[in-house]
Amino acid sequence: MYDAKALARTRDLPGDVVARVLPGLCRTALEAALLEPARRRLLGTGLPHAEIEQRIAKAYKLTELAFLALYGEIDRVGEAMTDLTRGYGQQATDHIR
């Protein structure tokens, strides 16, 4: 996250460099922020560490990792996104995507 903030504040970088690098840094920061709660939630269910790491490895999309952290599962992402749209509007799900 610090790298992304530092890059965003750097004034003399070409815009195309920022446009290519900043999203990747932000994604890395989000992944790191989601991994801890995902592991904590799954540990709380009593799963062994190996199973937890397998589930995390199956979360290819950032939305899947987010739902693993929030709900402990990734197979209901579509259902949860529909519920978010109903409850908070399309803008809420667009932010997550």
Short mmCIF file of N, CA and C in Angstrom, two decimals:
data_model
loop_
_atom_site.label_atom_id
_atom_site.label_comp_id
_atom_site.label_asym_id
_atom_site.label_seq_id
_atom_site.Cartn_x
_atom_site.Cartn_y
_atom_site.Cartn_z
N MET A 1 0.82 -1.18 0.00
CA MET A 1 0.00 0.00 0.00
C MET A 1 0.88 1.25 0.00
N TYR A 2 1.97 1.21 0.74
CA TYR A 2 2.85 2.38 0.79
C TYR A 2 3.47 2.66 -0.58
N ASP A 3 3.78 1.59 -1.30
CA ASP A 3 4.34 1.77 -2.65
C ASP A 3 3.33 2.46 -3.56
N ALA A 4 2.07 2.05 -3.48
CA ALA A 4 1.03 2.65 -4.32
C ALA A 4 0.85 4.13 -3.99
N LYS A 5 0.85 4.44 -2.70
CA LYS A 5 0.70 5.84 -2.29
C LYS A 5 1.89 6.68 -2.76
N ALA A 6 3.08 6.13 -2.61
CA ALA A 6 4.27 6.86 -3.04
C ALA A 6 4.27 7.08 -4.54
N LEU A 7 3.87 6.08 -5.29
CA LEU A 7 3.80 6.22 -6.74
C LEU A 7 2.75 7.26 -7.14
N ALA A 8 1.61 7.22 -6.49
CA ALA A 8 0.54 8.18 -6.81
C ALA A 8 0.96 9.62 -6.51
N ARG A 9 1.83 9.80 -5.50
CA ARG A 9 2.29 11.15 -5.13
C ARG A 9 3.46 11.64 -5.96
N THR A 10 4.10 10.76 -6.71
CA THR A 10 5.27 11.15 -7.51
C THR A 10 4.79 11.96 -8.71
N ARG A 11 5.20 13.21 -8.76
CA ARG A 11 4.68 14.13 -9.76
C ARG A 11 5.38 14.03 -11.12
N ASP A 12 6.61 13.59 -11.15
CA ASP A 12 7.35 13.62 -12.42
C ASP A 12 7.31 12.31 -13.20
N LEU A 13 6.48 11.35 -12.79
CA LEU A 13 6.35 10.11 -13.54
C LEU A 13 5.39 10.30 -14.71
N PRO A 14 5.71 9.72 -15.85
CA PRO A 14 4.78 9.80 -16.97
C PRO A 14 3.45 9.12 -16.63
N GLY A 15 2.38 9.69 -17.12
CA GLY A 15 1.04 9.17 -16.83
C GLY A 15 0.85 7.74 -17.25
N ASP A 16 1.45 7.33 -18.38
CA ASP A 16 1.28 5.95 -18.83
C ASP A 16 1.96 4.96 -17.89
N VAL A 17 3.04 5.37 -17.24
CA VAL A 17 3.71 4.50 -16.27
C VAL A 17 2.82 4.33 -15.05
N VAL A 18 2.29 5.43 -14.56
CA VAL A 18 1.39 5.37 -13.40
C VAL A 18 0.17 4.51 -13.73
N ALA A 19 -0.39 4.70 -14.91
CA ALA A 19 -1.59 3.96 -15.31
C ALA A 19 -1.33 2.45 -15.39
N ARG A 20 -0.11 2.05 -15.70
CA ARG A 20 0.21 0.62 -15.81
C ARG A 20 0.59 0.01 -14.46
N VAL A 21 1.30 0.75 -13.65
CA VAL A 21 1.87 0.20 -12.42
C VAL A 21 0.92 0.33 -11.22
N LEU A 22 0.25 1.45 -11.09
CA LEU A 22 -0.58 1.71 -9.91
C LEU A 22 -1.68 0.66 -9.69
N PRO A 23 -2.43 0.25 -10.71
CA PRO A 23 -3.46 -0.77 -10.46
C PRO A 23 -2.89 -2.07 -9.90
N GLY A 24 -1.72 -2.49 -10.37
CA GLY A 24 -1.11 -3.70 -9.86
C GLY A 24 -0.70 -3.57 -8.40
N LEU A 25 -0.17 -2.42 -8.05
CA LEU A 25 0.21 -2.18 -6.66
C LEU A 25 -1.02 -2.15 -5.75
N CYS A 26 -2.09 -1.55 -6.24
CA CYS A 26 -3.34 -1.51 -5.46
C CYS A 26 -3.91 -2.90 -5.28
N ARG A 27 -3.87 -3.71 -6.34
CA ARG A 27 -4.37 -5.08 -6.23
C ARG A 27 -3.54 -5.87 -5.21
N THR A 28 -2.23 -5.72 -5.27
CA THR A 28 -1.37 -6.42 -4.33
C THR A 28 -1.69 -6.02 -2.89
N ALA A 29 -1.95 -4.74 -2.67
CA ALA A 29 -2.30 -4.27 -1.33
C ALA A 29 -3.64 -4.85 -0.89
N LEU A 30 -4.61 -4.90 -1.79
CA LEU A 30 -5.91 -5.48 -1.45
C LEU A 30 -5.79 -6.97 -1.15
N GLU A 31 -5.02 -7.69 -1.95
CA GLU A 31 -4.83 -9.12 -1.71
C GLU A 31 -4.21 -9.34 -0.32
N ALA A 32 -3.20 -8.57 -0.01
CA ALA A 32 -2.55 -8.71 1.29
C ALA A 32 -3.52 -8.41 2.43
N ALA A 33 -4.36 -7.40 2.24
CA ALA A 33 -5.33 -7.04 3.28
C ALA A 33 -6.41 -8.09 3.45
N LEU A 34 -6.73 -8.83 2.39
CA LEU A 34 -7.79 -9.85 2.45
C LEU A 34 -7.28 -11.20 2.95
N LEU A 35 -6.01 -11.47 2.77
CA LEU A 35 -5.48 -12.79 3.15
C LEU A 35 -5.58 -13.05 4.65
N GLU A 36 -5.26 -12.07 5.45
CA GLU A 36 -5.30 -12.27 6.91
C GLU A 36 -6.71 -12.60 7.40
N PRO A 37 -7.73 -11.80 7.04
CA PRO A 37 -9.07 -12.17 7.53
C PRO A 37 -9.58 -13.48 6.94
N ALA A 38 -9.17 -13.81 5.71
CA ALA A 38 -9.59 -15.08 5.13
C ALA A 38 -9.01 -16.24 5.94
N ARG A 39 -7.74 -16.16 6.23
CA ARG A 39 -7.10 -17.22 7.02
C ARG A 39 -7.72 -17.30 8.43
N ARG A 40 -7.94 -16.15 9.03
CA ARG A 40 -8.52 -16.13 10.38
C ARG A 40 -9.92 -16.74 10.40
N ARG A 41 -10.74 -16.38 9.41
CA ARG A 41 -12.10 -16.90 9.34
C ARG A 41 -12.07 -18.42 9.16
N LEU A 42 -11.23 -18.90 8.25
CA LEU A 42 -11.17 -20.33 7.98
C LEU A 42 -10.55 -21.11 9.15
N LEU A 43 -9.56 -20.52 9.81
CA LEU A 43 -9.01 -21.17 11.00
C LEU A 43 -10.08 -21.32 12.08
N GLY A 44 -10.95 -20.33 12.17
CA GLY A 44 -12.03 -20.37 13.15
C GLY A 44 -13.02 -21.49 12.91
N THR A 45 -13.08 -22.01 11.69
CA THR A 45 -13.97 -23.13 11.39
C THR A 45 -13.34 -24.46 11.73
N GLY A 46 -12.05 -24.44 12.09
CA GLY A 46 -11.37 -25.67 12.45
C GLY A 46 -10.68 -26.38 11.30
N LEU A 47 -10.63 -25.75 10.14
CA LEU A 47 -9.96 -26.38 9.00
C LEU A 47 -8.46 -26.46 9.24
N PRO A 48 -7.82 -27.51 8.74
CA PRO A 48 -6.36 -27.58 8.83
C PRO A 48 -5.71 -26.55 7.92
N HIS A 49 -4.50 -26.17 8.24
CA HIS A 49 -3.79 -25.14 7.47
C HIS A 49 -3.67 -25.49 6.00
N ALA A 50 -3.41 -26.74 5.69
CA ALA A 50 -3.25 -27.15 4.29
C ALA A 50 -4.54 -26.92 3.51
N GLU A 51 -5.67 -27.22 4.10
CA GLU A 51 -6.97 -27.00 3.44
C GLU A 51 -7.24 -25.51 3.25
N ILE A 52 -6.87 -24.72 4.23
CA ILE A 52 -7.04 -23.27 4.13
C ILE A 52 -6.23 -22.72 2.96
N GLU A 53 -4.99 -23.15 2.85
CA GLU A 53 -4.14 -22.67 1.76
C GLU A 53 -4.67 -23.13 0.40
N GLN A 54 -5.25 -24.33 0.34
CA GLN A 54 -5.84 -24.80 -0.91
C GLN A 54 -7.03 -23.93 -1.30
N ARG A 55 -7.86 -23.58 -0.34
CA ARG A 55 -9.01 -22.73 -0.63
C ARG A 55 -8.57 -21.33 -1.09
N ILE A 56 -7.56 -20.80 -0.45
CA ILE A 56 -7.05 -19.49 -0.83
C ILE A 56 -6.46 -19.55 -2.24
N ALA A 57 -5.76 -20.63 -2.55
CA ALA A 57 -5.16 -20.78 -3.88
C ALA A 57 -6.23 -20.87 -4.97
N LYS A 58 -7.42 -21.34 -4.65
CA LYS A 58 -8.52 -21.44 -5.62
C LYS A 58 -9.19 -20.09 -5.88
N ALA A 59 -8.92 -19.12 -5.04
CA ALA A 59 -9.52 -17.79 -5.19
C ALA A 59 -8.70 -17.00 -6.22
N TYR A 60 -8.98 -17.21 -7.50
CA TYR A 60 -8.22 -16.56 -8.56
C TYR A 60 -8.56 -15.08 -8.70
N LYS A 61 -9.84 -14.76 -8.56
CA LYS A 61 -10.28 -13.37 -8.71
C LYS A 61 -10.25 -12.67 -7.36
N LEU A 62 -10.08 -11.38 -7.41
CA LEU A 62 -10.08 -10.58 -6.18
C LEU A 62 -11.43 -10.67 -5.47
N THR A 63 -12.51 -10.73 -6.24
CA THR A 63 -13.84 -10.86 -5.62
C THR A 63 -13.95 -12.19 -4.87
N GLU A 64 -13.35 -13.25 -5.42
CA GLU A 64 -13.39 -14.54 -4.73
C GLU A 64 -12.61 -14.48 -3.42
N LEU A 65 -11.48 -13.83 -3.44
CA LEU A 65 -10.69 -13.68 -2.21
C LEU A 65 -11.45 -12.83 -1.19
N ALA A 66 -12.11 -11.79 -1.67
CA ALA A 66 -12.90 -10.93 -0.77
C ALA A 66 -14.02 -11.72 -0.11
N PHE A 67 -14.72 -12.53 -0.88
CA PHE A 67 -15.82 -13.30 -0.31
C PHE A 67 -15.32 -14.44 0.57
N LEU A 68 -14.13 -14.94 0.28
CA LEU A 68 -13.53 -15.92 1.18
C LEU A 68 -13.23 -15.26 2.53
N ALA A 69 -12.73 -14.03 2.49
CA ALA A 69 -12.45 -13.31 3.73
C ALA A 69 -13.72 -12.93 4.48
N LEU A 70 -14.75 -12.56 3.74
CA LEU A 70 -15.99 -12.10 4.38
C LEU A 70 -16.90 -13.24 4.82
N TYR A 71 -17.00 -14.28 3.98
CA TYR A 71 -17.98 -15.33 4.23
C TYR A 71 -17.38 -16.72 4.41
N GLY A 72 -16.07 -16.87 4.16
CA GLY A 72 -15.45 -18.17 4.31
C GLY A 72 -15.65 -19.12 3.16
N GLU A 73 -16.21 -18.63 2.06
CA GLU A 73 -16.43 -19.48 0.89
C GLU A 73 -16.40 -18.63 -0.37
N ILE A 74 -16.10 -19.28 -1.49
CA ILE A 74 -16.05 -18.53 -2.75
C ILE A 74 -17.09 -19.01 -3.75
N ASP A 75 -17.79 -20.09 -3.43
CA ASP A 75 -18.71 -20.64 -4.41
C ASP A 75 -20.05 -19.91 -4.46
N ARG A 76 -20.24 -18.88 -3.66
CA ARG A 76 -21.48 -18.12 -3.66
C ARG A 76 -21.25 -16.65 -4.04
N VAL A 77 -20.18 -16.38 -4.77
CA VAL A 77 -19.85 -15.00 -5.14
C VAL A 77 -20.98 -14.38 -5.96
N GLY A 78 -21.46 -15.11 -6.96
CA GLY A 78 -22.54 -14.58 -7.81
C GLY A 78 -23.78 -14.23 -7.02
N GLU A 79 -24.17 -15.12 -6.13
CA GLU A 79 -25.34 -14.89 -5.28
C GLU A 79 -25.14 -13.67 -4.38
N ALA A 80 -23.96 -13.55 -3.80
CA ALA A 80 -23.67 -12.42 -2.91
C ALA A 80 -23.65 -11.11 -3.69
N MET A 81 -23.12 -11.12 -4.91
CA MET A 81 -23.10 -9.90 -5.72
C MET A 81 -24.53 -9.48 -6.07
N THR A 82 -25.39 -10.43 -6.35
CA THR A 82 -26.79 -10.12 -6.62
C THR A 82 -27.44 -9.50 -5.39
N ASP A 83 -27.17 -10.06 -4.22
CA ASP A 83 -27.71 -9.50 -2.97
C ASP A 83 -27.21 -8.08 -2.74
N LEU A 84 -25.93 -7.83 -3.02
CA LEU A 84 -25.38 -6.48 -2.87
C LEU A 84 -26.06 -5.50 -3.81
N THR A 85 -26.29 -5.92 -5.04
CA THR A 85 -26.96 -5.04 -6.01
C THR A 85 -28.37 -4.71 -5.54
N ARG A 86 -29.08 -5.72 -5.07
CA ARG A 86 -30.44 -5.48 -4.57
C ARG A 86 -30.44 -4.53 -3.38
N GLY A 87 -29.49 -4.74 -2.47
CA GLY A 87 -29.47 -3.96 -1.24
C GLY A 87 -28.89 -2.56 -1.38
N TYR A 88 -27.87 -2.42 -2.26
CA TYR A 88 -27.14 -1.16 -2.30
C TYR A 88 -27.04 -0.54 -3.70
N GLY A 89 -27.56 -1.23 -4.68
CA GLY A 89 -27.52 -0.70 -6.04
C GLY A 89 -26.32 -1.19 -6.84
N GLN A 90 -26.39 -0.98 -8.13
CA GLN A 90 -25.35 -1.46 -9.04
C GLN A 90 -23.98 -0.84 -8.73
N GLN A 91 -23.97 0.37 -8.25
CA GLN A 91 -22.72 1.05 -7.95
C GLN A 91 -21.90 0.27 -6.91
N ALA A 92 -22.55 -0.33 -5.94
CA ALA A 92 -21.85 -1.10 -4.91
C ALA A 92 -21.11 -2.28 -5.53
N THR A 93 -21.78 -3.01 -6.40
CA THR A 93 -21.12 -4.17 -7.01
C THR A 93 -20.06 -3.73 -8.03
N ASP A 94 -20.27 -2.59 -8.68
CA ASP A 94 -19.26 -2.08 -9.60
C ASP A 94 -17.97 -1.76 -8.86
N HIS A 95 -18.09 -1.22 -7.65
CA HIS A 95 -16.89 -0.90 -6.85
C HIS A 95 -16.12 -2.18 -6.50
N ILE A 96 -16.85 -3.22 -6.18
CA ILE A 96 -16.20 -4.48 -5.82
C ILE A 96 -15.52 -5.10 -7.03
N ARG A 97 -16.19 -5.05 -8.18
CA ARG A 97 -15.60 -5.61 -9.41
C ARG A 97 -14.42 -4.80 -9.83
#
